[in-house]
Coordinates of C-alpha atoms and ligand atoms in Angstrom, one line a residue:
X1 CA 0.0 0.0 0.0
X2 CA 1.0 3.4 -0.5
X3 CA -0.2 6.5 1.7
X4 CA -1.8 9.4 -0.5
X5 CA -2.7 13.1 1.1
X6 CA -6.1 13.2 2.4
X7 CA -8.7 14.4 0.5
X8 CA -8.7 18.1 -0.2
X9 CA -4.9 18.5 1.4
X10 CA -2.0 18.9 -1.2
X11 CA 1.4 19.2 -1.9
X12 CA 3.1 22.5 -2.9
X13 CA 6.4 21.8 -4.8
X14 CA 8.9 23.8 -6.6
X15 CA 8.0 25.9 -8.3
X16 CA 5.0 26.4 -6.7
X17 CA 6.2 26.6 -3.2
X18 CA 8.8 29.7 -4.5
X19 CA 5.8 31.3 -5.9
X20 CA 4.4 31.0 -2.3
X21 CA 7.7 32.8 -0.6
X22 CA 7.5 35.3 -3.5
X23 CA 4.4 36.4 -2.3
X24 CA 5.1 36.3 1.8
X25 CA 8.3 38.4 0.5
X26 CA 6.5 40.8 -0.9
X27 CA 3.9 41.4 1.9
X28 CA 6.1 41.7 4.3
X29 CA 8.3 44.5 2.5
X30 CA 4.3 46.5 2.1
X31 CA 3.8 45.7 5.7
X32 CA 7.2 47.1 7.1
X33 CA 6.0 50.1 4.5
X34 CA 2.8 50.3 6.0
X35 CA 4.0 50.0 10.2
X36 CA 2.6 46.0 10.5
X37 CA 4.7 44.0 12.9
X38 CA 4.2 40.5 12.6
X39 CA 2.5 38.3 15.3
X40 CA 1.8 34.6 15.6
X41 CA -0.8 32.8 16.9
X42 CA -1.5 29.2 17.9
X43 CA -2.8 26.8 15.1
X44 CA -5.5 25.2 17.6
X45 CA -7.9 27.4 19.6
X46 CA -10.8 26.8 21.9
X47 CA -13.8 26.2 19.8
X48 CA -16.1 29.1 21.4
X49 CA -13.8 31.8 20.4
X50 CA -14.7 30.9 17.1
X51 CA -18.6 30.6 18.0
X52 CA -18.2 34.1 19.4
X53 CA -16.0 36.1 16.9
X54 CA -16.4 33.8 13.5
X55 CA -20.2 34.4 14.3
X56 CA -22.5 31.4 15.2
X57 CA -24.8 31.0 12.3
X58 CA -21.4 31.5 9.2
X59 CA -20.8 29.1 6.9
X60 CA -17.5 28.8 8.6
X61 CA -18.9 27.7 12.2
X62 CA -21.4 26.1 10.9
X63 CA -20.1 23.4 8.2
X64 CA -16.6 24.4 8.1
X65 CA -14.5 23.7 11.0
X66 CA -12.2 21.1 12.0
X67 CA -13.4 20.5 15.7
X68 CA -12.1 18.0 18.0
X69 CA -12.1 17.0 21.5
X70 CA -8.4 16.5 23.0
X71 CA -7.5 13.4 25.1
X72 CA -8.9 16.0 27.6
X73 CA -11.7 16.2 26.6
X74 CA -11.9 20.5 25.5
X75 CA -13.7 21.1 22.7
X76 CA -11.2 22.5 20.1
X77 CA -10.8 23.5 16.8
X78 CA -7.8 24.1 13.8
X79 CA -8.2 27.8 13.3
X80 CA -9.9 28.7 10.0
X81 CA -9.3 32.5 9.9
X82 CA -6.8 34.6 11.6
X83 CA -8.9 37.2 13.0
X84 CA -10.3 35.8 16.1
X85 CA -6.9 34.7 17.1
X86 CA -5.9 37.8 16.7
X87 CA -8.4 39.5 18.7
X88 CA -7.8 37.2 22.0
X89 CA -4.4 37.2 21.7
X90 CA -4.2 41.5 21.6
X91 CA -6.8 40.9 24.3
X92 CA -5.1 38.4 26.4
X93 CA -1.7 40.5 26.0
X94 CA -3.0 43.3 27.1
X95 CA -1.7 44.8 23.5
X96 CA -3.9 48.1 23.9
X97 CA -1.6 49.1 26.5
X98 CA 1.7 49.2 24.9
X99 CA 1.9 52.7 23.5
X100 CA 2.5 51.1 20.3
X101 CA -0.4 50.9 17.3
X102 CA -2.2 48.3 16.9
X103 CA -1.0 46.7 13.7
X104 CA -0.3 43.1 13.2
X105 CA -0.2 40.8 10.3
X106 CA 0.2 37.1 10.2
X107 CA 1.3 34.4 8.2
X108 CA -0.3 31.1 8.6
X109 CA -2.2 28.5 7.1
X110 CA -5.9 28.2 7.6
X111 CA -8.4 24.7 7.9
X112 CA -12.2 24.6 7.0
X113 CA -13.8 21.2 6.1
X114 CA -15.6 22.6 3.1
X115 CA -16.0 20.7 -0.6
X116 CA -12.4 20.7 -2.2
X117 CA -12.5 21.8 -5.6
X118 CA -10.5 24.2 -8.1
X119 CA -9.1 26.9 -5.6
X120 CA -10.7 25.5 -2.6
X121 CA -8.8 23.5 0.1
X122 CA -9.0 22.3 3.2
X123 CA -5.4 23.7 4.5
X124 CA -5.2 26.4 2.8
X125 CA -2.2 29.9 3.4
X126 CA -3.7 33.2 4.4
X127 CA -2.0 36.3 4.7
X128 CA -3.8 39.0 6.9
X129 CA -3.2 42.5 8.4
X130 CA -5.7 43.5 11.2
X131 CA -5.3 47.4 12.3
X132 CA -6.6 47.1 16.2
X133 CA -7.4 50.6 17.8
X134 CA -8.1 52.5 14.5
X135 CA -11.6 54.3 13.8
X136 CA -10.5 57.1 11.2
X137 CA -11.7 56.0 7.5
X138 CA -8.1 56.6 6.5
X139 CA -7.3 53.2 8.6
X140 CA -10.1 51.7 6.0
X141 CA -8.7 53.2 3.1
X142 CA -4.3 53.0 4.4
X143 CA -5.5 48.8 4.6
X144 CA -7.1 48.6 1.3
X145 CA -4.6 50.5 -0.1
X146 CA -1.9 48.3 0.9
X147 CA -3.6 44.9 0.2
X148 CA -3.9 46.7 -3.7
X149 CA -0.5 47.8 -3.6
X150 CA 0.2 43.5 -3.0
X151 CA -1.1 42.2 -5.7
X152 CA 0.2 45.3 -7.6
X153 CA 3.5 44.5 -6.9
X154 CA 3.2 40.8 -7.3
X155 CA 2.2 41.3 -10.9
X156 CA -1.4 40.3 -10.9
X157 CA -3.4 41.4 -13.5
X158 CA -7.4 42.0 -13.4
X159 CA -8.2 42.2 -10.6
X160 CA -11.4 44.4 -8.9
X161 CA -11.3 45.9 -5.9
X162 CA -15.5 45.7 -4.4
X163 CA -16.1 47.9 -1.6
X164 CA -19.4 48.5 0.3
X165 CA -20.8 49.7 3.6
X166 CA -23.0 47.8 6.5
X167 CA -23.6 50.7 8.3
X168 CA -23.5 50.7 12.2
X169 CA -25.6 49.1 15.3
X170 CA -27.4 52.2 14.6
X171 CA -28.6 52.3 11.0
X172 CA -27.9 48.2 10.4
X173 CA -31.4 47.5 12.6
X174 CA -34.0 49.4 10.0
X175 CA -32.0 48.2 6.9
X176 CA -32.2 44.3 8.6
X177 CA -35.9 45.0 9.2
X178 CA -36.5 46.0 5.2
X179 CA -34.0 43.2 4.3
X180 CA -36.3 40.7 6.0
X181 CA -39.4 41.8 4.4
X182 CA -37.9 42.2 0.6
X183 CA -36.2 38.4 1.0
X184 CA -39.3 37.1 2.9
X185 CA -41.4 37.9 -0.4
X186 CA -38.9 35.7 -2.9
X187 CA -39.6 32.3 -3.7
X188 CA -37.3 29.4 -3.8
X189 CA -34.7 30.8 -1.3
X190 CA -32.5 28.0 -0.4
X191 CA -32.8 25.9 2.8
X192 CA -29.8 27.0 4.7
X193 CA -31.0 31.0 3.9
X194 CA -34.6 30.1 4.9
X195 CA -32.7 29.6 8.1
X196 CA -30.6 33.0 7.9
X197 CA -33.5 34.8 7.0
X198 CA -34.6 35.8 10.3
X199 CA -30.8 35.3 12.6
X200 CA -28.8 37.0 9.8
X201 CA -30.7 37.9 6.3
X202 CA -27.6 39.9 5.4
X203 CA -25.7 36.9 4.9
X204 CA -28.4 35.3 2.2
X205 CA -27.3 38.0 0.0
X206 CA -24.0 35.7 -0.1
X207 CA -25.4 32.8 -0.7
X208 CA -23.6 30.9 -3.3
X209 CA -26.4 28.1 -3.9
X210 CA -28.1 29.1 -7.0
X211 CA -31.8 30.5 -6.0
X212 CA -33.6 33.8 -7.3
X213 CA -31.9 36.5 -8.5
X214 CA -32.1 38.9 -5.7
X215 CA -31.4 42.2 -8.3
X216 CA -34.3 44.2 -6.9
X217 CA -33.4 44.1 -3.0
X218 CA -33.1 47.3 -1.5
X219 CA -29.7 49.0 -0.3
X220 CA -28.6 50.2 2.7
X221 CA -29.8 53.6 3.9
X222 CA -26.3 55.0 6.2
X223 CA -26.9 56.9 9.0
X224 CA -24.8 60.6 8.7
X225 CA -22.0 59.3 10.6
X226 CA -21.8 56.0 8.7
X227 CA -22.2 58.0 4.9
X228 CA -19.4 60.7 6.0
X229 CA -17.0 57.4 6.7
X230 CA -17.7 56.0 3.5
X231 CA -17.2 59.2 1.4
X232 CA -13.9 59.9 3.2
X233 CA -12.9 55.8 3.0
X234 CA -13.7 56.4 -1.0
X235 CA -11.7 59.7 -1.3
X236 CA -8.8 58.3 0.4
X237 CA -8.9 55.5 -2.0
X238 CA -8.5 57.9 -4.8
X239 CA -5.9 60.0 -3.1
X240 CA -3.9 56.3 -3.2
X241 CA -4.9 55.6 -6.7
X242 CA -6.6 52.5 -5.9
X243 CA -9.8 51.7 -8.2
X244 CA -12.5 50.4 -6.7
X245 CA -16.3 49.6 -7.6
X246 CA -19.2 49.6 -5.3
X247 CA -21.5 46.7 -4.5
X248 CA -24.1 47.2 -2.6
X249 CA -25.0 43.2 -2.6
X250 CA -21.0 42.5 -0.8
X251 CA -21.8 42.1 3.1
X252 CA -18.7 39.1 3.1
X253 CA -19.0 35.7 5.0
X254 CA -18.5 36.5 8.6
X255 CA -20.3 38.3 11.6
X256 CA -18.4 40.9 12.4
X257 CA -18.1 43.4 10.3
X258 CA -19.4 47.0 10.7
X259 CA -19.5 50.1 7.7
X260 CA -16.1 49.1 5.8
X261 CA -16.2 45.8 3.6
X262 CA -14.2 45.2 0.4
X263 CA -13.3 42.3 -1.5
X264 CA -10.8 41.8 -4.2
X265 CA -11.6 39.7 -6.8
X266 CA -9.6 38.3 -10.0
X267 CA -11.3 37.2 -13.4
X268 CA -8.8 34.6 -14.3
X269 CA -9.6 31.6 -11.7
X270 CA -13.4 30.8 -12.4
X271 CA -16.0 30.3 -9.6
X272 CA -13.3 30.8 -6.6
X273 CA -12.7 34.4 -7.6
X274 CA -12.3 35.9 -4.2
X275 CA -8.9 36.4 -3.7
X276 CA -8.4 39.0 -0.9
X277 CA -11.6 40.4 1.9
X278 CA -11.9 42.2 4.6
X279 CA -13.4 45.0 6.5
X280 CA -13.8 47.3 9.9
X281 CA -15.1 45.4 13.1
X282 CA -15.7 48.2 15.4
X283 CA -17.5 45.8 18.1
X284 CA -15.5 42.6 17.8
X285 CA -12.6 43.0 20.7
X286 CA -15.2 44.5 23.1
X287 CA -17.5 41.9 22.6
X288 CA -15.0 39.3 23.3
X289 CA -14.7 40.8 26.8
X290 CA -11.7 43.5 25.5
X291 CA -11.1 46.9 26.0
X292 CA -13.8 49.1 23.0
X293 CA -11.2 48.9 20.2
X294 CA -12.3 49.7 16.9
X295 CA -10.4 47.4 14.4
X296 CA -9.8 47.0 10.1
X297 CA -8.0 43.8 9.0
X298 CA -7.9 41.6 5.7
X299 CA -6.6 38.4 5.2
X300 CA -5.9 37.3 1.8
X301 CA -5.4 33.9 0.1
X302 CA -1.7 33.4 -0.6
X303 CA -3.0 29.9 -2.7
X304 CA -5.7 31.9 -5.1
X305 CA -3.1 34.9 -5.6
X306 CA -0.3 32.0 -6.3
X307 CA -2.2 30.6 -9.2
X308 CA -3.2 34.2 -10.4
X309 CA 0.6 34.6 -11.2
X310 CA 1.1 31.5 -12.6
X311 CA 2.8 32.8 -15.3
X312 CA 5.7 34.3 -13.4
X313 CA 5.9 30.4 -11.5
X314 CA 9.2 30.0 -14.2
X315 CA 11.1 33.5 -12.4
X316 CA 11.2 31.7 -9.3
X317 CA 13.0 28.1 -10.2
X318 CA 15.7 28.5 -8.8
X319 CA 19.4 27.2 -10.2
X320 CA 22.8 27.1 -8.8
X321 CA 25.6 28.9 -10.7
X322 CA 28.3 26.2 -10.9
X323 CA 28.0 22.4 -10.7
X324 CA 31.0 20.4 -9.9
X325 CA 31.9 17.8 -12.0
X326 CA 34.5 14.8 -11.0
X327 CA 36.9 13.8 -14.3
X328 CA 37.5 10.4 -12.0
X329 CA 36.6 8.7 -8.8
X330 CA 39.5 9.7 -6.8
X331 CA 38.9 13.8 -7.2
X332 CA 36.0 13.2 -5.0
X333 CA 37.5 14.9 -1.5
X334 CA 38.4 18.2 -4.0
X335 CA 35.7 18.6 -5.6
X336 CA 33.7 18.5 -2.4
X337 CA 36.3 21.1 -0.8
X338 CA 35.8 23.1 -4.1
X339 CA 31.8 23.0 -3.4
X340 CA 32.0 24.2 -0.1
X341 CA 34.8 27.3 -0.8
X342 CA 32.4 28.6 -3.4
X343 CA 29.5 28.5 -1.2
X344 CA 31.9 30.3 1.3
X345 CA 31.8 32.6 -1.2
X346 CA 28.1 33.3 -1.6
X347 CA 28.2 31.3 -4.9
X348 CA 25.5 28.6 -5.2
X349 CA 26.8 25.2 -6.1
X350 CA 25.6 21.9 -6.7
X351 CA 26.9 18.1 -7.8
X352 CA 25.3 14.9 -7.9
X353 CA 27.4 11.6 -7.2
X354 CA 31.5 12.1 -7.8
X355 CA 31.8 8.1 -7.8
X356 CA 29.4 8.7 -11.2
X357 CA 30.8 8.5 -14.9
X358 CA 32.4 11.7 -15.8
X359 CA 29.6 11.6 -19.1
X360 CA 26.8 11.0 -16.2
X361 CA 28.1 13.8 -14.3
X362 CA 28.1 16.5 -17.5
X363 CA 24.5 15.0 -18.3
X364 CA 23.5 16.1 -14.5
X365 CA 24.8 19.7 -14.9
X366 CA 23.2 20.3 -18.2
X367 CA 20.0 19.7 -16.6
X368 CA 20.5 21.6 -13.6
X369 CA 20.6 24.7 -15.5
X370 CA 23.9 26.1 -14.1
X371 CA 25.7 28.6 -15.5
X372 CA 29.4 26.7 -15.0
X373 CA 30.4 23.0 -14.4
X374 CA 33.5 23.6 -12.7
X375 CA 35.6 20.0 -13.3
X376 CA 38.8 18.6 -11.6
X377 CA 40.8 15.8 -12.9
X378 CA 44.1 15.0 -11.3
X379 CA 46.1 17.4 -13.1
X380 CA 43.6 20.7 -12.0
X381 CA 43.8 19.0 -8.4
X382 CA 48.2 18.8 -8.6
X383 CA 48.0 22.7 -9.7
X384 CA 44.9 23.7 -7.3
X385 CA 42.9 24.5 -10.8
X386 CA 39.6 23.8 -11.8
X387 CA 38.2 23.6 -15.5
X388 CA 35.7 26.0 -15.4
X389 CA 33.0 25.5 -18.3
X390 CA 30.5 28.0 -19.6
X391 CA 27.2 25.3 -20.3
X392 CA 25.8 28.0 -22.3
X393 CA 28.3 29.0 -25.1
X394 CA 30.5 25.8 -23.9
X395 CA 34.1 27.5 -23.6
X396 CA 35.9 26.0 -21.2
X397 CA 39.2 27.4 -19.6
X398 CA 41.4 26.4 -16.4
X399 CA 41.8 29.0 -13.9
X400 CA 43.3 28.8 -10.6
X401 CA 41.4 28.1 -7.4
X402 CA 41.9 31.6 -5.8
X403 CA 40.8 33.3 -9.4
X404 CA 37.4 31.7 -9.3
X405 CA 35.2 33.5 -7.6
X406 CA 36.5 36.9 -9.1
X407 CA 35.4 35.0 -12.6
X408 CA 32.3 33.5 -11.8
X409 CA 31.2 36.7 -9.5
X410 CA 31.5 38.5 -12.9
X411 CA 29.5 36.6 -15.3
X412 CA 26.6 36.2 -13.4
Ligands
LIG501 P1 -15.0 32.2 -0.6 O1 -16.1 33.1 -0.9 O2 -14.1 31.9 -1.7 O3 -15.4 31.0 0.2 P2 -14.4 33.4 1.9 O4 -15.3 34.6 2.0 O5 -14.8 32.2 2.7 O6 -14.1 33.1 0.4 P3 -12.5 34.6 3.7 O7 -12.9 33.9 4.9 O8 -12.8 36.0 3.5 O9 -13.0 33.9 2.4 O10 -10.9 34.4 3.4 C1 -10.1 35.3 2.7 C2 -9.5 34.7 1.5 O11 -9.0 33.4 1.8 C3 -10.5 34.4 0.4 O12 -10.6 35.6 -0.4 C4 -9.7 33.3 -0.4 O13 -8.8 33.9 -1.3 C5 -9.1 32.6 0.7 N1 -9.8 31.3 1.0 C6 -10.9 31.1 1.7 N2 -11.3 29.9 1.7 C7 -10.3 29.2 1.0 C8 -10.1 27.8 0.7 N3 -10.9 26.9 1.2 N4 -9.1 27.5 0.0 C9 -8.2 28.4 -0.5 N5 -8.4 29.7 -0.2 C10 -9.4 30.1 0.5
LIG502 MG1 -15.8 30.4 2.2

């Protein structure tokens, strides 16, 4: 028998794994840019917190999460978004008292039990910023801005940046109340949003089940304070050069959010076209017990925006700049010694078996896709030479041990 992944978990190889580092480099160069520090939270959490900041009736809590009992019998669960973590952790820390802001971003790979498909999986990367103690709309509009200028830099190409607003606890109640009425009236609703329809109707606007087309439902009607936060959030997004489009049917997947939603969302990867979302969650820390912290995070998905630049996957292989090659069995010891000066040197080097056939040796190096085979035979190894070949315009030339990285350092 052989043992396959389970169902839904993967593999990420080269050079699919570099595009994956590619991208972590990159958003940790925007969030030094941006003042995020990194923090990093435990895989495994109680399974309330998730109950309490996830939001009870989500798709997430609901049919999503890997929940467990340990050999002591808590009720536990693999974290399937970063936020709630988060939010005890700067809780538990005490983090509002530091002096310092509040920004954090994380690295860390997610787990939801949902239907593996194309872009879907059940471990799966996300890479998140959450901005704790921040109420201005330019907090909205500084984290928007910096998840576009990601994917920007990355290289990622059609891509639609969705905002909306939920309003607040005080216009949200009227607008639930109209909500209720409008989807109460449509026909063939599907089971789970017959269910929503009176604990959350905002979320059957999200449904993903194919059911009416709600087209006519009606939109959200802001309080002042609420309408002057999303005019400011808008014009800071111009004043950054972002583009973004309003939808007044986003309200996203979880409970928390208040005003400030947005989603980023690609063309090029079919139904999973959600590659980035977040939003403000004004009540979320105080509600877990916390100090009143008003808060704006993302998280994005490092495996959607990996396949979005697929096309770059061939940048990333990476090859070493000289392979060295053995003319016989006995220059084994040298050749080694050789390997490891150069990568004294800060020159990458590789070689596969020295006890191999010269011919099976060369065969290895054209393959690797080095720039130099660097080859010893006794006569190199007497004068402390090396014959160092170019495997591109294949002229070869000895040069003395103590010349070689001075050569090499220059063609590359
Ligand atoms: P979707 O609508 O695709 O289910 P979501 O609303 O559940 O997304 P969030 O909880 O907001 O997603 O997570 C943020 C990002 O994480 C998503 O935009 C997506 O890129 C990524 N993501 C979510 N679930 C998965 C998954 N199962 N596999 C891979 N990536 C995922
Ligand atoms: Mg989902």
């Amino acid at each position: 028998m052989t043992y396959q992944t389970i169902r839904g978990f993967r593999d990420i190889l080269p050079p699919q794994s570099d595009a994956f580092s590619f991208i972590e480099k990159i958003s940790r160069e925007i969030f030094t840019l941006y003042g995020y520090r990194e923090i990093r939270i435990p895989a495994v959490e109680y399974f309330e917190l998730f109950i309490k900041s996830t939001g009870e009736t989500t798709d997430i809590v609901q049919k999503e999460m890997y929940r467990f009992k340990d050999a002591s019998g808590r009720d536990l669960a693999l974290r399937p978004e970063g936020t709630p973590g988060v939010a005890r952790a700067y809780i538990n820390n005490n983090l509002s008292q530091t002096g310092l802001n509040g920004k954090y971003f994380y690295i860390a790979d997610m787990f939801r039990a949902e239907r593996p498909q194309a872009g879907r999986y059940r471990q799966f990367e996300q890479i998140g910023a959450e901005n704790i103690g921040a109420s201005s709309p330019y907090s909205d509009a500084e984290s928007a801005a910096m998840l576009a200028e990601i994917f920007k830099r990355l290289g990622a190409e059609n891509l639609r940046l969705e905002i909306n607003s939920l309003g607040c606890p005080s216009c949200r109640p009227k607008y639930r109340e109209k909500l209720i009425s409008y989807l109460s009236s449509q026909k063939d609703l599907c089971s789970s949003c017959l269910q929503r329809l009176e604990k959350n109707p905002l979320r059957v606007l999200d449904c993903k089940i194919d059911g009416p087309k709600l087209t006519d439902f009606p939109s959200i009607e802001l309080c002042g304070d609420c309408a002057v936060h999303h005019e400011k959030f808008k014009k800071c997004l111009s004043l950054s050069k972002v583009d973004f489009f309003e939808n007044p049917k986003l309200v996203r997947g979880l409970d928390y959010y208040q005003r400030t939603v947005f989603e980023l969302k690609t063309s090029s990867l079919g139904a999973q076209d959600a590659v980035a979302g977040g939003g403000r969650y004004d009540g979320l820390i105080k509600d877990m017990g916390g100090p009143a912290s008003p808060a704006v995070g993302w998280a994005l998905g490092a495996d959607r925006a990996a396949m979005i630049i697929e096309k770059r996957w061939g940048e990333f292989e990476k090859k070493s700049n000289v392979f060295l090659v053995s003319a016989d069995k006995e220059r084994g010891d040298y050749c080694f010694s050789l390997a490891q000066f150069l990568r004294s040197e800060n020159i990458s080097c590789d070689f596969s078996d020295f006890s191999l056939s010269f011919k099976s040796q060369m065969r290895s190096a054209d393959k690797s896709g080095a720039l130099f085979a660097a080859i010893a035979g006794e006569d190199e190894e007497k004068n402390g030479e090396v014959s160092l070949k170019n495997l591109f315009s294949k002229e070869q030339k000895k040069v003395k041990k103590e010349e070689l990285t001075e050569i090499i350092k220059r063609s590359l």
